[in-house]
mmCIF file of C-alpha atoms in Angstrom:
data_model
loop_
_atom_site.group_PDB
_atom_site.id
_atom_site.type_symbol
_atom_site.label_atom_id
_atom_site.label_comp_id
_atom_site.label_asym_id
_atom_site.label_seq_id
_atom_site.Cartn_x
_atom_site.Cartn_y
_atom_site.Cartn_z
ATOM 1 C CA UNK A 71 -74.590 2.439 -21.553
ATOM 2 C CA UNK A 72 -75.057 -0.998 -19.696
ATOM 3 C CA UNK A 73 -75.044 -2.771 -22.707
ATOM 4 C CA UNK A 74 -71.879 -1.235 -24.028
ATOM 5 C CA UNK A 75 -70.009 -1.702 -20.423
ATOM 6 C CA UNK A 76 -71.363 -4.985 -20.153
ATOM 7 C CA UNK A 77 -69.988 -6.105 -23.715
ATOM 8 C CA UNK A 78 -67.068 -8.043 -22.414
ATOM 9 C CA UNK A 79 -69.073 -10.167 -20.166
ATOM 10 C CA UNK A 80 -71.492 -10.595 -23.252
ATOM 11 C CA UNK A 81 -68.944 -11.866 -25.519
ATOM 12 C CA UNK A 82 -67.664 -14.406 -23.662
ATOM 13 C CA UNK A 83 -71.057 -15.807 -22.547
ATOM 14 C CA UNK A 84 -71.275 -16.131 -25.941
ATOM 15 C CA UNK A 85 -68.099 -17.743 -26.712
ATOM 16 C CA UNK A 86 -68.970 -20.347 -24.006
ATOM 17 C CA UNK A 87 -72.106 -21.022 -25.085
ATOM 18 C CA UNK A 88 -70.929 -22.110 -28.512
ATOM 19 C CA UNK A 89 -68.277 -24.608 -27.222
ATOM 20 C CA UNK A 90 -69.003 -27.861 -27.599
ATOM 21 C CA UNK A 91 -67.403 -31.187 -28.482
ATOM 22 C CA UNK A 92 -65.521 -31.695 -31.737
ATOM 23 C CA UNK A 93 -67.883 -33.914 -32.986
ATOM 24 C CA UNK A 94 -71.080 -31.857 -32.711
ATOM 25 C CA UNK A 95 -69.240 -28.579 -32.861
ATOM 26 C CA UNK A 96 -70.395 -25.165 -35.219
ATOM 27 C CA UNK A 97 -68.825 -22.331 -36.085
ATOM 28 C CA UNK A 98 -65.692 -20.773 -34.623
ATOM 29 C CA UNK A 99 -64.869 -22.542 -31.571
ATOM 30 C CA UNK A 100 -62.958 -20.763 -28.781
ATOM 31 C CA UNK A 101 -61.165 -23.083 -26.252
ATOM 32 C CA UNK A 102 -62.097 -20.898 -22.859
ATOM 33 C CA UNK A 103 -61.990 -22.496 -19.414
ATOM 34 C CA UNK A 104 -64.844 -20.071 -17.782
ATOM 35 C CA UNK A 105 -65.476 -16.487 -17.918
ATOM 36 C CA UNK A 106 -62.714 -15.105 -16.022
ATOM 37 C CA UNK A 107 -59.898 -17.321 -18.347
ATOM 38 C CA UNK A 108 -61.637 -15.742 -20.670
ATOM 39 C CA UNK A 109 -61.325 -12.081 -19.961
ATOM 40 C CA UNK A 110 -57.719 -12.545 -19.180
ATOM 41 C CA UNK A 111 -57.198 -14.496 -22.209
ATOM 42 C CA UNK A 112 -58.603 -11.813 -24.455
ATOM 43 C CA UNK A 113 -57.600 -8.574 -22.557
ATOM 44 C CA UNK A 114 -53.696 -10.401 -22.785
ATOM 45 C CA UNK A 115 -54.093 -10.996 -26.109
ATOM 46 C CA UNK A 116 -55.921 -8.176 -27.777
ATOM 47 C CA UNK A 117 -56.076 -5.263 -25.201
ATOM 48 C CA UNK A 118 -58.978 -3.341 -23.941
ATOM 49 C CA UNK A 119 -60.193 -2.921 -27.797
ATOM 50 C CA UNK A 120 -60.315 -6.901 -27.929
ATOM 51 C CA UNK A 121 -62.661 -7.029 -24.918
ATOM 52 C CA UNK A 122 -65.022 -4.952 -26.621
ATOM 53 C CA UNK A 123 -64.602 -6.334 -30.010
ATOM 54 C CA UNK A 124 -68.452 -6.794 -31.222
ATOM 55 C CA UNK A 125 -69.866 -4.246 -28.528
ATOM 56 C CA UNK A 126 -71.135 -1.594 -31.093
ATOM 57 C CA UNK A 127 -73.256 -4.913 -32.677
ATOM 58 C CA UNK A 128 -75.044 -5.261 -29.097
ATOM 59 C CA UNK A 129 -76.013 -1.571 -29.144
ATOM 60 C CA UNK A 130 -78.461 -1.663 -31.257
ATOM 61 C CA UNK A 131 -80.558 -4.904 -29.756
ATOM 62 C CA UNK A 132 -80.955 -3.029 -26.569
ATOM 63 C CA UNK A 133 -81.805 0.379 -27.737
ATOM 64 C CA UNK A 134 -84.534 -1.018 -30.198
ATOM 65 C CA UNK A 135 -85.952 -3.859 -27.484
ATOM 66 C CA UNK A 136 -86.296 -0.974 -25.036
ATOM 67 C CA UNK A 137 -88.050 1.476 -27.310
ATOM 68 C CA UNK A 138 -90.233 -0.801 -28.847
ATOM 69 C CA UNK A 139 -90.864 -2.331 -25.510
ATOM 70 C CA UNK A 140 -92.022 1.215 -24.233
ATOM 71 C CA UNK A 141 -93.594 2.738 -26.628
ATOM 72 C CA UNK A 142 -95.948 -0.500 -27.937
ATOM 73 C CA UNK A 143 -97.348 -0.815 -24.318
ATOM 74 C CA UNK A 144 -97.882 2.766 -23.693
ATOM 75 C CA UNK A 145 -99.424 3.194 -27.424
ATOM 76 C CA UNK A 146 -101.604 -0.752 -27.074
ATOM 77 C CA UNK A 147 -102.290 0.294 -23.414
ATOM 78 C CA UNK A 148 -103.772 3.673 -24.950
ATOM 79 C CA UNK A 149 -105.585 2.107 -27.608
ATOM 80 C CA UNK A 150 -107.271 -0.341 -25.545
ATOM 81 C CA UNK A 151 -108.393 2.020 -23.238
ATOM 82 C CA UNK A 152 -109.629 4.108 -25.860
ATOM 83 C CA UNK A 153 -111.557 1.101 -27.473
ATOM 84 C CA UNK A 154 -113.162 0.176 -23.656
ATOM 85 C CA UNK A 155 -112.486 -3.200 -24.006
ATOM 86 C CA UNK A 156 -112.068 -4.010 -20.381
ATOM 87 C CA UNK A 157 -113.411 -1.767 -17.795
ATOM 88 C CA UNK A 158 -111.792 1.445 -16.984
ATOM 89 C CA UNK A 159 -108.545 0.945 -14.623
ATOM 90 C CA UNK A 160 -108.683 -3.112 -15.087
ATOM 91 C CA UNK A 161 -105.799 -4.933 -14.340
ATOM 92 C CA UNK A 162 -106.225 -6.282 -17.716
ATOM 93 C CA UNK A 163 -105.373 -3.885 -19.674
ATOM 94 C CA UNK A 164 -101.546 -2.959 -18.352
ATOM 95 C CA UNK A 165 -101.581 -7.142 -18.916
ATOM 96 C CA UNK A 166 -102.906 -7.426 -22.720
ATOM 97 C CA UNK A 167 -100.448 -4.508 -23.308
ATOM 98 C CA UNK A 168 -97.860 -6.206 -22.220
ATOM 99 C CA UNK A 169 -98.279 -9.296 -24.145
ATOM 100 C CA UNK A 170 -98.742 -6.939 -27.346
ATOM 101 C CA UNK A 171 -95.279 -5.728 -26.420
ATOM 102 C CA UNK A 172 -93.429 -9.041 -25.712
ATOM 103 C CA UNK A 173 -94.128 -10.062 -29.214
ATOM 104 C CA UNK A 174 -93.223 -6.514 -30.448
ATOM 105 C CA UNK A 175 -89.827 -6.700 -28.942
ATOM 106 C CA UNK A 176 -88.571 -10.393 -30.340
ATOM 107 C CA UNK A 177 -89.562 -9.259 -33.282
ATOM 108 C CA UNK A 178 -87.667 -6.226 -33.958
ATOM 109 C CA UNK A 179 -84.935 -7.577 -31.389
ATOM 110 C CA UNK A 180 -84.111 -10.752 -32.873
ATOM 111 C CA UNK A 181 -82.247 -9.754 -36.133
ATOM 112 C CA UNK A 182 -79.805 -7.903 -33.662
ATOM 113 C CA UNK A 183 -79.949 -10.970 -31.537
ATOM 114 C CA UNK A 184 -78.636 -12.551 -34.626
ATOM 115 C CA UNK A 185 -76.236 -9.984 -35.857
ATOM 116 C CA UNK A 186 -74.477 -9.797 -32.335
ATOM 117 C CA UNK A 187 -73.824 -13.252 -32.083
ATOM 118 C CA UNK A 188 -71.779 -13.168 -35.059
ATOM 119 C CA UNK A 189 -69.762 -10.301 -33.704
ATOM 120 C CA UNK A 190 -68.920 -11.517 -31.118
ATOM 121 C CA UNK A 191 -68.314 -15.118 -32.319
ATOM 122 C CA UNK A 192 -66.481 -15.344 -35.426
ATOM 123 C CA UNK A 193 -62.854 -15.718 -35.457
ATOM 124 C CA UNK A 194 -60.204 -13.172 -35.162
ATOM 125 C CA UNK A 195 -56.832 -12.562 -36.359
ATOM 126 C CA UNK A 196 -53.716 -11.559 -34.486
ATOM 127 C CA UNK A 197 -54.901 -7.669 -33.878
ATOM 128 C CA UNK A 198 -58.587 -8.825 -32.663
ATOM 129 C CA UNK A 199 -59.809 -7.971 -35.983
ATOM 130 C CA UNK A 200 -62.863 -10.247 -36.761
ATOM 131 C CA UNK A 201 -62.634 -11.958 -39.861
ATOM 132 C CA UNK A 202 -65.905 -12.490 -41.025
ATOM 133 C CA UNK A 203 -67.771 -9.508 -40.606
ATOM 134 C CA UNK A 204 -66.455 -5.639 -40.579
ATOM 135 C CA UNK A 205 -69.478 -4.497 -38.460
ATOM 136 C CA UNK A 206 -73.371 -4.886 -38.065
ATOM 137 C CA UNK A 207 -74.233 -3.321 -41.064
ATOM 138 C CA UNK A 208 -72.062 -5.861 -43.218
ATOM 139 C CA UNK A 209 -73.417 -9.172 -40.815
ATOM 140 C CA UNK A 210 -77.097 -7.675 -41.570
ATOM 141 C CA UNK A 211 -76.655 -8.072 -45.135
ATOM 142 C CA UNK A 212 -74.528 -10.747 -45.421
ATOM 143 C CA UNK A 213 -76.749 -12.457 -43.208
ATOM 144 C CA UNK A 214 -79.566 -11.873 -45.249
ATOM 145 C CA UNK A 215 -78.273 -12.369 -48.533
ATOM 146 C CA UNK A 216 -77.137 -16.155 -47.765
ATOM 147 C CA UNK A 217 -80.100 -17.032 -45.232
ATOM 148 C CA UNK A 218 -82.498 -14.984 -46.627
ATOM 149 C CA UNK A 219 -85.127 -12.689 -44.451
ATOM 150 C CA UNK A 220 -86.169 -16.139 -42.082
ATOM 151 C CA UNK A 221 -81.881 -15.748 -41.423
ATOM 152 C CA UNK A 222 -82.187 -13.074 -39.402
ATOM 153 C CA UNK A 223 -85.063 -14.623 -37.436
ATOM 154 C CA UNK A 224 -83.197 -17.897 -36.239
ATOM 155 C CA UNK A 225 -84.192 -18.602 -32.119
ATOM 156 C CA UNK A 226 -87.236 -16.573 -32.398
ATOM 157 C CA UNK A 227 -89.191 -18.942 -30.516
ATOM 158 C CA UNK A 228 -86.650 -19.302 -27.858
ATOM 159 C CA UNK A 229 -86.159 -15.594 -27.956
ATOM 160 C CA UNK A 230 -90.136 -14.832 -27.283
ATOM 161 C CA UNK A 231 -89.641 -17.510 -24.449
ATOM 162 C CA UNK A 232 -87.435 -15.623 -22.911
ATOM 163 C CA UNK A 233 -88.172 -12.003 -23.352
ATOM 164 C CA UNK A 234 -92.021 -12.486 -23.911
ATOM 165 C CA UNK A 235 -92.364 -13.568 -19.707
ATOM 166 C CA UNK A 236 -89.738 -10.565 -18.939
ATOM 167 C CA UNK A 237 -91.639 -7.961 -20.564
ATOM 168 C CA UNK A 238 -95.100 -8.975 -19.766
ATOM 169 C CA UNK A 239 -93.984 -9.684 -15.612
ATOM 170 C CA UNK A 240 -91.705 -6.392 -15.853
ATOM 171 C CA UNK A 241 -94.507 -3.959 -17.773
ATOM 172 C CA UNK A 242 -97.292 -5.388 -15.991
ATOM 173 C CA UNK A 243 -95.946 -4.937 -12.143
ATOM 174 C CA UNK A 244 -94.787 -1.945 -13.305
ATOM 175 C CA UNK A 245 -97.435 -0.543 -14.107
ATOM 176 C CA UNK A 246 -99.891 -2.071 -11.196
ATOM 177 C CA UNK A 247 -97.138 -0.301 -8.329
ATOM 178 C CA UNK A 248 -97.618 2.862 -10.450
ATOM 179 C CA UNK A 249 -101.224 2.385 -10.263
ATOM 180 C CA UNK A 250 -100.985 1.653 -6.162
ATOM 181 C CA UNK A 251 -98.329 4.721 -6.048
ATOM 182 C CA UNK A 252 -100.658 7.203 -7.339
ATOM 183 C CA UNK A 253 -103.676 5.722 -5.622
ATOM 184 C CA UNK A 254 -102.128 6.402 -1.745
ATOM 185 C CA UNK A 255 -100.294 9.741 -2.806
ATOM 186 C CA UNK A 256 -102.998 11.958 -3.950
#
């Protein structure tokens, strides 16, 4: 629901993010002046539907980053424990899980990474309508078919960079205040 609500604000960071100088310039190139010009500019000229334009492409990124974020530290967290590695109730384990999940995440994360970009950055006509792409489905497999399968990987590294510290500083704390909760509540 945050993800889809948030959209708007998504697109445009987007959009700015891409602009740069004619010289050095890629793709479509929108001509905004900050984030609220933006908005305005947008909601003016395509209605509400224009400020979501793309939203239904970042869907996907955050429901599969948050379930594969869960469920591969609760399931590595599980198997560690299982296999004793560390000693029963270390620290270490919530922390190795963690890690296992960060990488988990950017990689089934970044070909929506990829994907929603695209939405939300190619060009539109006069209704809003993007021009390049009729949804993720058709961006997936375009995508693939011109780039290839290392296409839809493109910023991993900065990706992991970002959501690799996240998930292991989020998942980890987490986990050590749930320790400390049920330690002084029993």
């Amino acid at each position: 629901m945050g993800a889809y609500l948030g959209s708007p604000i998504y697109m445009v960071k987007t959009h700015l993010q891409a602009q740069a100088a004619s010289e050095i310039a890629v793709g479509h190139q929108y001509k905004h002046q900050g984030m609220f010009q933006a908005l305005s500019e947008i909601g003016q000229k395509h209605g509400l539907v224009g400020l979501w334009r793309g939203a239904l492409g970042g869907l996907p990124r955050v429901i599969i980053g948050s379930s594969t974020q869960l469920c591969t530290f609760s399931s590595t967290k599980d198997l560690i424990t299982q296999w004793e590695i560390f000693p029963p109730q270390s620290w270490k384990v919530a922390l190795v899980a963690a890690m296992v999940s960060g990488i988990a995440v950017v990689l089934a994360m970044t070909p929506f990474d990829v994907v929603s970009t695209r939405l939300y950055n190619q060009p539109t006509d006069a209704q809003g309508k993007g021009l390049m792409y009729r949804g993720i489905l058709d961006a997936l497999l375009q995508t693939a078919r011109t780039e290839g399968v290392f296409g839809m990987y493109k910023g991993i590294g900065a990706s992991y960079f970002r959501l690799g510290p996240h998930t292991v500083l989020s998942l980890f704390f987490w986990d050590q205040l749930r320790t400390l909760y049920n330690t002084y509540t029993k």
